């Protein structure tokens, strides 16, 4: 005996409204409970009242599960989140958890959070103490760089953004010069501006650099150099000349096998011991070289994957037209291989950006490092959560932008339509 | 008459397996030679040795007066003079058809871009796909791609054209359009070495036929004689199977 008929096209007119009503009721109950701490079904015994939304939603979802109903939105709903009883249950639980978690998050981030004031004592609410970020913001951006000289960092980044911005609107030919300038001239110009020591600019030693600007500087330089070195290593590993091949393999395997933190420590502590007396290489430069070579080893393997994916015929066709090794690779092989591995390259570069906080082991403090320093300040103890949530958000924004850019690049370069 | 290609006593091994055995071959300018034989007989390897996509281990290969040896400079010079068309087209998928054709003239022969593109358009017109010049290889049919590949090779203005089974990867209805281009090329006086199973094409254009089996040249004869009166039993058997 069937208590209720199986939902089908015949009873769609009655079942769907009832089902939708039950699902809505269950969601409404959870919503009111989460946001206003009021229980709609308080009159029922507590166990039943507790599970009622789940039961109502479950029955509702059962009633609207009609195959080939002919109603487009209903079909899409059923296919994606309501394909069987188990999935309906999962859907309900997921929605409940999301609804339930919104109020406390809203409270901590905004409603109960403290924005006004300039010391820890101003944070009286239960939520986050954003005053901490506000007060330390300057240090989080510029590290220990002297306040009066910070316009130099701003100028350098402003020039960068302006050039990048303008380059989107100029002709292809002009764009080429913009890119050449950005890659070969600007980095050194920018560093000169920030470090100073000439043109009447006060010298600021690299130990004072820090915060988000240092994150950007290290990431940008490491990306700029690790990419070509990685490509050369990838080609080297596939070379037919044994010397080049084994040097490349040795280099890649050595750097890939060592943790970055060890490499950084050695670059700062051990490396100077091997230098002749009197020679001095700036700590930041040593760290940059270490990160660059480390990431280049990873980059090499990513690029090699792309090289291996190309059919042999591409090499033969290029050779048959009289192209030598370098022309063949520059014009035919690398453009295709690099396009194939854009996701892998983006992966490596994102990892690079997120690895930069490790430079704290040698005493350099970029964004996360500065936050680590600030939270141990006696006047600001207990601010770790606010600090790291902020760092997380900033890193996420940077990395998400990079990820989107790589996806756009992939689409733009796709020629297989 | 002077020879543009000379092979003397060429031997080649893949590891222990001998693919070419004592090959002697002479080709005069403007001659058209069709090479046929069962698969694995070494015919592709033979023509790939002529522009050194494969290296031979013994004997001499002299192309247009230059001996093929270890020296890279010679090899690149020879390759620029010897056009090659592959079974799988091997167009460059990241470049438009026009760029496919003009790339090597610009970067290898150092022609100005404008002149290289004019040459490319002329050759694309010759193979009748000038209207597809700005498309990418992936947007063209197999027959069009192979004609584009022929145009790409012609843009280097080669003295010799090598064809490695140019129609084997094509759908039947596209074979003719490619063969028509090749016939036209042959009538224009190009020196051609063609590995193919298209015997109709061979009868129409070839001066000589070469039949290979197990790495050896079994028979070399004028086209008419080859088809009407083959000497060796192996050739007779082969012809009876494919004609």
XYZ file of C-alpha atoms in Angstrom:
660
model
C 0.000 0.000 0.000
C 1.312 3.389 -0.911
C 0.592 6.087 1.643
C 1.389 8.772 -0.878
C 1.687 8.451 -4.619
C 5.117 8.656 -6.196
C 5.762 12.226 -7.380
C 5.290 12.331 -11.119
C 4.107 14.579 -13.872
C 0.483 13.751 -13.070
C 0.505 15.225 -9.577
C 3.059 17.974 -10.267
C 0.420 20.661 -9.663
C -0.151 19.625 -6.046
C 3.218 18.103 -5.060
C 5.540 20.873 -6.180
C 3.830 23.680 -4.249
C 3.605 21.503 -1.119
C 7.235 20.409 -1.506
C 8.507 23.938 -2.064
C 6.478 25.135 0.935
C 8.019 22.480 3.199
C 11.575 23.213 2.023
C 11.044 26.947 2.472
C 9.574 26.383 5.926
C 12.568 24.339 6.985
C 15.050 26.921 5.695
C 13.046 29.740 7.292
C 13.125 27.950 10.632
C 16.898 27.547 10.521
C 17.336 31.126 9.339
C 15.206 32.631 12.138
C 16.915 30.393 14.629
C 20.395 31.440 13.472
C 19.804 35.170 13.163
C 17.190 35.882 15.847
C 17.669 32.943 18.241
C 13.968 32.209 18.040
C 12.571 28.716 17.552
C 9.429 28.582 15.385
C 8.525 25.103 16.628
C 9.197 25.696 20.293
C 5.843 24.140 21.221
C 7.047 20.677 20.116
C 9.150 18.387 22.334
C 12.772 19.464 22.136
C 14.174 16.460 20.182
C 11.498 16.736 17.508
C 11.842 20.472 17.328
C 15.580 20.078 16.848
C 15.292 17.733 13.892
C 12.107 19.170 12.413
C 13.759 21.411 9.770
C 15.713 18.432 8.476
C 12.607 16.262 8.286
C 10.475 18.951 6.653
C 13.165 19.759 4.108
C 13.715 16.086 3.370
C 10.020 15.440 2.715
C 9.798 18.639 0.662
C 12.734 17.614 -1.491
C 11.172 14.183 -1.966
C 7.938 15.727 -3.216
C 9.573 17.943 -5.792
C 11.842 15.225 -7.143
C 9.953 14.701 -10.414
C 11.901 13.337 -13.353
C 11.516 15.077 -16.707
C 8.997 17.479 -15.194
C 9.244 19.762 -18.196
C 9.892 22.726 -15.926
C 13.458 23.769 -16.719
C 14.485 25.271 -13.389
C 13.001 22.340 -11.469
C 14.914 19.861 -13.627
C 18.180 21.714 -13.086
C 17.546 21.830 -9.334
C 16.761 18.125 -9.151
C 19.725 17.128 -11.273
C 22.274 19.129 -9.331
C 21.267 19.099 -5.664
C 18.347 16.709 -5.332
C 19.111 13.628 -7.408
C 18.328 11.137 -4.622
C 17.481 10.976 -0.906
C 21.112 10.972 0.195
C 22.000 13.996 -1.920
C 18.898 15.827 -0.708
C 20.095 15.235 2.854
C 23.589 16.503 2.022
C 22.116 19.570 0.327
C 20.000 20.386 3.369
C 22.871 19.918 5.818
C 25.189 22.091 3.699
C 22.621 24.886 3.501
C 21.967 24.644 7.258
C 25.686 24.879 8.063
C 26.103 27.902 5.800
C 23.091 29.689 7.329
C 24.185 28.805 10.839
C 27.734 30.050 10.307
C 26.839 33.417 8.832
C 25.733 35.204 12.047
C 28.848 34.421 14.148
C 31.115 35.338 11.231
C 29.193 38.534 10.620
C 29.467 39.313 14.326
C 33.201 38.738 14.490
C 34.088 40.502 11.257
C 31.725 43.487 11.392
C 28.878 43.757 13.891
C 30.823 43.207 17.107
C 34.164 44.320 15.686
C 35.997 47.479 16.735
C 37.097 50.003 14.165
C 37.546 53.221 16.140
C 40.401 54.097 18.456
C 44.143 53.689 18.407
C 45.096 51.297 21.167
C 44.181 47.822 22.325
C 42.068 49.263 25.135
C 39.636 50.721 22.601
C 38.685 47.198 21.585
C 35.786 46.537 23.927
C 33.504 44.499 21.695
C 33.553 40.699 21.358
C 34.531 40.736 17.686
C 37.723 41.430 15.839
C 39.960 44.325 16.814
C 40.596 45.950 13.459
C 42.199 48.846 15.285
C 45.292 46.641 15.342
C 45.437 46.554 11.545
C 44.669 50.266 11.323
C 47.419 51.298 13.717
C 50.024 48.996 12.204
C 48.918 49.417 8.596
C 51.864 51.551 7.646
C 54.322 48.962 9.022
C 52.455 46.121 7.315
C 52.905 47.911 3.998
C 56.407 49.348 4.304
C 58.124 47.430 7.103
C 60.714 49.506 8.930
C 61.267 51.767 5.931
C 61.532 55.368 7.230
C 58.208 57.205 7.052
C 59.649 60.251 5.350
C 61.033 58.158 2.481
C 57.991 56.008 1.799
C 56.994 58.133 -1.159
C 59.833 56.418 -3.015
C 58.182 53.007 -2.710
C 54.838 54.545 -3.636
C 56.362 56.216 -6.682
C 58.014 53.006 -7.855
C 54.764 51.066 -7.642
C 52.772 53.926 -9.127
C 55.078 53.994 -12.168
C 54.656 50.232 -12.487
C 50.861 50.417 -12.386
C 50.720 53.327 -14.803
C 52.941 51.556 -17.331
C 50.981 48.327 -17.047
C 47.707 50.247 -17.284
C 48.725 52.268 -20.305
C 50.168 49.230 -22.088
C 46.656 47.785 -22.368
C 45.604 50.693 -24.575
C 48.569 51.116 -26.927
C 49.298 49.462 -30.270
C 50.995 46.052 -30.478
C 54.268 47.566 -31.614
C 54.430 50.088 -28.782
C 53.416 47.352 -26.354
C 56.590 45.463 -27.208
C 58.719 48.389 -26.022
C 56.626 48.736 -22.874
C 57.235 45.085 -22.049
C 60.958 45.346 -22.784
C 61.130 48.379 -20.494
C 59.208 46.581 -17.760
C 61.415 43.505 -17.901
C 64.876 44.943 -18.495
C 64.890 48.531 -17.236
C 62.186 49.094 -14.685
C 63.213 46.481 -12.077
C 66.651 48.024 -11.672
C 65.333 51.574 -11.817
C 62.761 50.710 -9.160
C 65.315 49.076 -6.877
C 67.617 52.066 -7.242
C 64.757 54.380 -6.300
C 63.857 52.332 -3.245
C 67.383 51.643 -2.006
C 68.671 55.119 -2.787
C 72.288 56.096 -2.134
C 72.576 58.252 -5.260
C 70.773 61.113 -7.002
C 70.532 62.795 -3.615
C 68.324 60.024 -2.261
C 69.047 58.833 1.231
C 70.365 55.264 1.403
C 67.936 52.836 3.017
C 69.502 49.474 3.833
C 67.548 46.405 2.766
C 67.157 45.219 6.370
C 64.700 48.078 6.842
C 62.581 47.027 3.886
C 59.543 44.999 4.710
C 55.826 44.516 4.697
C 53.687 44.001 1.629
C 56.039 46.067 -0.542
C 58.832 43.592 0.205
C 56.467 40.714 -0.660
C 55.922 42.354 -4.030
C 59.594 43.140 -4.626
C 60.777 39.626 -3.814
C 57.963 37.950 -5.761
C 58.467 40.147 -8.808
C 62.216 39.633 -9.000
C 62.030 35.913 -8.303
C 59.352 35.474 -10.992
C 61.321 37.582 -13.454
C 64.498 35.534 -13.076
C 63.232 32.044 -12.233
C 61.215 31.852 -15.440
C 64.055 32.166 -17.999
C 66.400 30.085 -15.831
C 63.721 27.408 -15.583
C 63.252 27.363 -19.354
C 67.012 27.048 -19.929
C 67.231 24.209 -17.392
C 64.289 22.418 -19.026
C 65.953 22.647 -22.438
C 69.252 21.623 -20.859
C 67.743 18.525 -19.321
C 66.593 17.405 -22.778
C 69.858 18.343 -24.463
C 71.743 15.732 -26.459
C 75.028 17.009 -25.047
C 75.771 14.860 -21.977
C 77.634 17.575 -20.041
C 74.752 20.062 -20.281
C 72.181 17.359 -19.659
C 73.762 16.033 -16.461
C 74.567 19.471 -15.082
C 70.907 20.413 -15.569
C 69.641 17.206 -13.965
C 72.040 17.640 -11.051
C 71.015 21.244 -10.503
C 67.291 20.521 -10.659
C 67.416 17.502 -8.389
C 69.653 19.250 -5.862
C 67.421 22.291 -5.481
C 64.186 20.359 -5.585
C 65.381 18.031 -2.879
C 66.102 20.689 -0.270
C 63.448 22.544 1.761
C 63.276 26.251 0.965
C 63.774 27.170 4.612
C 67.120 25.342 4.609
C 68.191 27.056 1.423
C 67.319 30.472 2.841
C 69.159 29.766 6.071
C 72.270 28.647 4.202
C 72.177 31.656 1.910
C 72.142 33.970 4.904
C 74.416 32.172 7.356
C 76.704 29.730 5.580
C 77.220 31.367 2.204
C 79.068 34.471 3.549
C 81.592 32.165 5.236
C 82.733 30.890 1.836
C 83.203 34.353 0.363
C 86.671 35.883 0.345
C 87.283 38.400 3.143
C 85.998 41.849 2.421
C 83.417 40.809 -0.129
C 79.887 41.521 0.919
C 76.672 40.661 -0.816
C 73.504 42.181 0.537
C 71.332 39.757 2.483
C 68.266 40.564 0.404
C 70.154 39.775 -2.796
C 71.375 36.469 -1.379
C 67.831 35.569 -0.386
C 66.529 36.577 -3.807
C 69.081 34.390 -5.554
C 68.195 31.489 -3.271
C 64.449 31.777 -3.928
C 65.019 32.285 -7.651
C 67.170 29.187 -8.076
C 64.857 27.133 -5.874
C 61.767 28.049 -7.876
C 63.654 27.768 -11.181
C 64.187 24.071 -10.480
C 60.427 23.598 -10.116
C 59.759 25.775 -13.154
C 62.168 23.648 -15.186
C 60.191 20.495 -14.502
C 56.890 22.191 -15.357
C 58.278 23.438 -18.664
C 59.822 20.053 -19.405
C 56.364 18.548 -19.097
C 55.211 20.867 -21.869
C 58.220 20.062 -24.048
C 57.509 16.354 -23.744
C 53.879 16.808 -24.700
C 54.759 18.161 -28.149
C 54.717 15.660 -30.999
C 58.057 14.797 -32.602
C 56.688 16.075 -35.910
C 56.892 19.689 -34.702
C 60.637 19.351 -34.164
C 61.073 17.643 -37.531
C 59.022 20.234 -39.403
C 61.049 23.069 -37.856
C 64.318 21.308 -38.679
C 63.221 20.536 -42.222
C 62.740 24.275 -42.821
C 66.386 24.880 -41.954
C 65.900 26.192 -38.428
C 68.728 25.674 -35.985
C 68.343 24.664 -32.347
C 67.687 28.116 -30.891
C 65.330 29.311 -33.622
C 63.416 26.048 -33.490
C 62.927 26.357 -29.731
C 62.218 30.080 -29.680
C 59.752 30.141 -32.593
C 58.123 26.730 -32.668
C 58.668 24.618 -29.583
C 58.556 26.974 -26.586
C 55.511 29.018 -27.677
C 53.522 25.793 -27.847
C 55.048 24.088 -24.824
C 54.648 27.117 -22.547
C 51.050 27.558 -23.639
C 50.357 23.961 -22.676
C 51.747 24.398 -19.171
C 50.268 27.784 -18.230
C 48.308 26.139 -15.372
C 51.502 24.542 -14.073
C 53.449 27.778 -14.380
C 50.709 29.658 -12.525
C 50.840 26.978 -9.832
C 54.573 27.406 -9.353
C 54.397 31.195 -9.297
C 51.528 31.181 -6.791
C 53.553 28.851 -4.596
C 56.481 31.258 -4.937
C 54.418 34.217 -3.722
C 53.103 32.209 -0.806
C 56.610 31.002 0.079
C 57.924 34.535 0.592
C 56.960 34.681 4.305
C 59.680 32.078 4.913
C 62.298 34.799 4.614
C 61.614 35.498 8.285
C 64.278 32.852 9.057
C 66.942 35.274 7.908
C 65.359 38.251 9.658
C 63.633 39.841 6.682
C 60.010 40.676 7.337
C 57.441 40.924 4.594
C 53.708 41.133 5.312
C 53.272 37.961 7.367
C 56.587 38.576 9.087
C 55.594 42.108 10.116
C 52.320 40.758 11.484
C 54.251 38.169 13.441
C 56.377 40.970 14.861
C 53.415 43.223 15.669
C 51.477 40.552 17.501
C 54.350 40.029 19.924
C 54.397 43.718 20.820
C 53.501 43.879 24.550
C 50.831 46.487 23.890
C 49.142 44.361 21.260
C 49.249 40.826 22.612
C 46.448 38.516 21.493
C 45.978 40.003 18.041
C 47.207 36.961 16.122
C 43.777 36.132 14.720
C 43.126 39.605 13.273
C 46.658 39.763 11.884
C 46.639 36.412 10.142
C 43.094 36.825 8.815
C 44.293 40.090 7.276
C 47.419 38.422 5.845
C 45.294 35.587 4.505
C 42.947 38.004 2.777
C 45.766 39.998 1.199
C 47.558 36.888 -0.057
C 44.298 35.500 -1.354
C 43.571 38.656 -3.333
C 47.069 38.626 -4.876
C 46.965 34.945 -5.731
C 43.417 35.039 -7.048
C 44.347 37.926 -9.341
C 47.306 35.921 -10.648
C 45.117 32.886 -11.149
C 42.525 34.883 -13.091
C 45.256 36.408 -15.214
C 46.612 32.970 -16.102
C 43.134 31.784 -17.065
C 42.648 34.796 -19.320
C 46.027 34.183 -20.914
C 45.078 30.580 -21.566
C 41.872 31.634 -23.286
C 43.562 34.355 -25.292
C 46.294 32.056 -26.601
C 44.006 29.182 -27.462
C 44.033 28.562 -31.227
C 42.186 25.247 -31.240
C 38.622 26.247 -31.873
C 74.347 15.368 -66.604
C 75.242 16.553 -63.101
C 73.524 14.964 -60.147
C 71.706 16.922 -57.471
C 71.474 14.008 -55.035
C 74.000 11.194 -54.754
C 73.869 8.331 -52.289
C 76.855 6.010 -52.275
C 76.798 2.772 -50.369
C 74.618 4.134 -47.564
C 74.012 1.897 -44.556
C 71.936 2.684 -41.515
C 71.045 0.819 -38.344
C 68.449 1.384 -35.638
C 70.337 -0.261 -32.763
C 71.095 -3.724 -34.187
C 68.431 -3.655 -36.871
C 69.697 -2.626 -40.275
C 67.137 -0.386 -42.011
C 69.155 0.633 -45.072
C 71.489 -1.749 -46.847
C 74.023 -0.546 -49.430
C 71.810 2.110 -50.954
C 73.125 3.661 -54.169
C 70.996 6.335 -55.758
C 71.525 9.220 -58.112
C 68.990 11.904 -58.904
C 69.395 14.467 -61.662
C 67.857 17.950 -61.423
C 64.161 18.030 -62.335
C 63.823 14.279 -62.066
C 60.753 12.866 -60.334
C 61.224 9.636 -58.471
C 58.533 7.634 -56.750
C 59.608 5.198 -54.067
C 57.283 2.369 -53.140
C 57.472 -0.817 -51.157
C 55.884 -2.645 -48.234
C 55.816 -0.974 -44.831
C 59.037 -1.292 -42.904
C 61.060 -1.493 -46.080
C 63.052 1.662 -45.231
C 61.578 4.027 -47.838
C 60.693 6.769 -45.348
C 64.036 6.407 -43.636
C 65.766 6.755 -46.989
C 64.253 10.132 -47.829
C 64.600 11.333 -44.238
C 68.335 10.664 -44.565
C 68.498 13.096 -47.472
C 67.783 16.072 -45.204
C 69.342 14.348 -42.239
C 66.276 13.997 -40.066
C 67.893 10.573 -39.732
C 71.641 10.064 -39.621
C 73.305 7.395 -41.712
C 76.212 5.477 -40.260
C 78.083 4.404 -43.387
C 78.504 5.724 -46.903
C 78.145 9.190 -48.403
C 75.149 11.380 -49.089
C 75.863 14.383 -51.284
C 73.086 16.906 -51.811
C 73.656 19.709 -54.289
C 77.415 19.320 -54.013
C 77.501 19.312 -50.200
C 78.348 16.176 -48.270
C 76.113 15.507 -45.272
C 78.268 14.998 -42.226
C 78.512 16.003 -38.593
C 78.958 19.715 -39.277
C 75.767 21.560 -38.335
C 76.207 24.514 -40.665
C 76.035 22.271 -43.713
C 72.975 20.492 -42.420
C 70.996 23.677 -41.903
C 72.027 24.938 -45.338
C 70.911 21.699 -46.955
C 67.640 21.628 -45.046
C 66.836 25.147 -46.252
C 67.261 23.901 -49.832
C 65.327 20.664 -49.388
C 61.614 20.988 -48.744
C 59.821 18.225 -46.908
C 56.154 17.288 -46.661
C 55.117 14.925 -43.895
C 52.397 12.331 -43.575
C 50.969 14.152 -40.525
C 51.277 17.666 -42.098
C 53.114 18.976 -38.996
C 51.857 22.508 -39.425
C 52.583 24.770 -36.460
C 49.224 24.950 -34.652
C 49.989 28.179 -32.770
C 50.525 30.185 -35.977
C 48.155 31.218 -38.746
C 48.603 29.597 -42.153
C 50.267 32.758 -43.432
C 52.689 32.828 -40.485
C 53.377 29.123 -40.941
C 54.538 29.941 -44.465
C 56.426 33.177 -43.820
C 58.184 32.207 -40.577
C 61.123 30.287 -42.035
C 61.795 32.762 -44.889
C 61.914 35.578 -42.319
C 64.068 33.863 -39.718
C 66.189 31.491 -41.791
C 66.558 33.326 -45.104
C 66.348 36.738 -43.380
C 63.865 38.153 -45.863
C 61.962 41.308 -44.887
C 58.541 40.494 -43.443
C 56.635 42.086 -46.306
C 58.521 40.188 -48.994
C 58.192 36.908 -47.080
C 54.447 37.393 -46.822
C 54.188 38.132 -50.529
C 56.015 34.896 -51.298
C 53.754 33.084 -48.855
C 50.600 34.453 -50.482
C 51.901 33.500 -53.945
C 52.490 29.941 -52.833
C 49.161 29.730 -51.014
C 47.506 30.885 -54.228
C 49.411 28.201 -56.079
C 47.928 25.522 -53.815
C 44.577 27.342 -53.912
C 44.087 28.122 -50.244
C 44.986 31.818 -50.268
C 41.492 32.510 -48.912
C 42.401 30.540 -45.746
C 45.631 32.443 -45.080
C 44.575 34.019 -41.799
C 43.016 30.897 -40.308
C 44.769 28.556 -37.912
C 45.690 24.995 -38.943
C 43.071 23.517 -36.584
C 40.316 25.225 -38.576
C 41.263 23.600 -41.905
C 40.400 20.215 -43.380
C 43.091 17.592 -43.756
C 43.494 18.209 -47.485
C 43.779 21.957 -46.955
C 46.323 21.423 -44.187
C 48.482 19.232 -46.389
C 48.335 21.798 -49.199
C 49.322 24.476 -46.689
C 52.247 22.269 -45.639
C 53.335 22.004 -49.281
C 53.086 25.797 -49.632
C 55.138 26.219 -46.456
C 57.911 24.067 -47.896
C 57.757 25.908 -51.253
C 58.194 29.279 -49.535
C 61.822 28.396 -48.838
C 62.192 28.067 -52.621
C 63.768 24.633 -52.355
C 65.651 22.874 -55.134
C 64.355 19.490 -54.038
C 61.040 18.412 -52.535
C 60.698 15.285 -50.423
C 57.251 13.809 -49.836
C 56.826 11.240 -47.067
C 53.496 9.523 -47.740
C 51.701 12.854 -48.179
C 48.248 11.377 -48.729
C 48.259 8.448 -46.285
C 46.598 10.373 -43.446
C 43.873 11.885 -45.617
C 40.246 10.980 -46.184
C 39.767 9.483 -49.677
C 37.921 12.516 -51.094
C 40.769 14.816 -50.089
C 43.571 12.825 -51.675
C 42.886 14.190 -55.143
C 43.232 17.860 -54.214
C 46.674 17.170 -52.743
C 47.790 15.011 -55.668
C 46.654 17.714 -58.119
C 48.960 20.192 -56.392
C 51.811 17.692 -56.570
C 51.219 17.017 -60.277
C 51.213 20.740 -60.922
C 54.485 21.053 -59.001
C 56.042 18.210 -61.001
C 55.069 19.850 -64.276
C 56.753 23.046 -63.045
C 60.079 21.228 -63.098
C 60.706 20.563 -59.409
C 63.038 17.739 -58.406
C 60.841 15.405 -56.394
C 61.280 12.279 -54.325
C 57.928 10.867 -53.333
C 57.153 7.963 -51.058
C 53.591 6.988 -51.860
C 51.196 4.172 -52.617
C 49.280 6.286 -55.150
C 50.209 4.375 -58.298
C 48.031 6.540 -60.525
C 50.068 9.545 -59.489
C 53.285 7.587 -60.029
C 52.299 6.643 -63.569
C 51.424 10.224 -64.373
C 54.515 12.061 -63.170
C 57.380 9.708 -62.234
C 60.489 9.426 -64.410
C 61.758 6.515 -62.389
C 60.222 4.063 -59.968
C 62.136 2.599 -57.076
C 60.926 -0.496 -55.283
C 62.374 -1.171 -51.843
C 62.143 -4.204 -49.621
C 63.952 -5.026 -46.370
C 66.191 -1.983 -46.609
C 67.412 -2.678 -50.135
C 66.591 -1.127 -53.466
C 65.184 -4.158 -55.238
C 64.348 -2.534 -58.510
C 64.934 0.819 -60.196
C 63.356 1.283 -63.594
C 61.684 3.735 -65.950
C 58.067 4.106 -64.910
C 56.542 2.427 -67.973
C 58.895 -0.515 -67.815
C 58.374 -0.843 -64.043
C 54.641 -1.298 -64.343
C 54.555 -3.264 -67.605
C 57.555 -5.456 -67.218
C 58.893 -5.705 -63.661
C 62.012 -7.847 -63.420
C 62.080 -9.191 -59.881
C 59.519 -11.601 -58.455
C 59.188 -9.487 -55.295
C 58.141 -6.449 -57.347
C 55.634 -8.485 -59.322
C 54.086 -9.783 -56.116
C 53.901 -6.275 -54.627
C 52.348 -4.779 -57.737
C 49.803 -7.575 -58.012
C 48.702 -6.790 -54.465
C 48.231 -3.057 -54.816
C 47.108 -2.584 -58.408
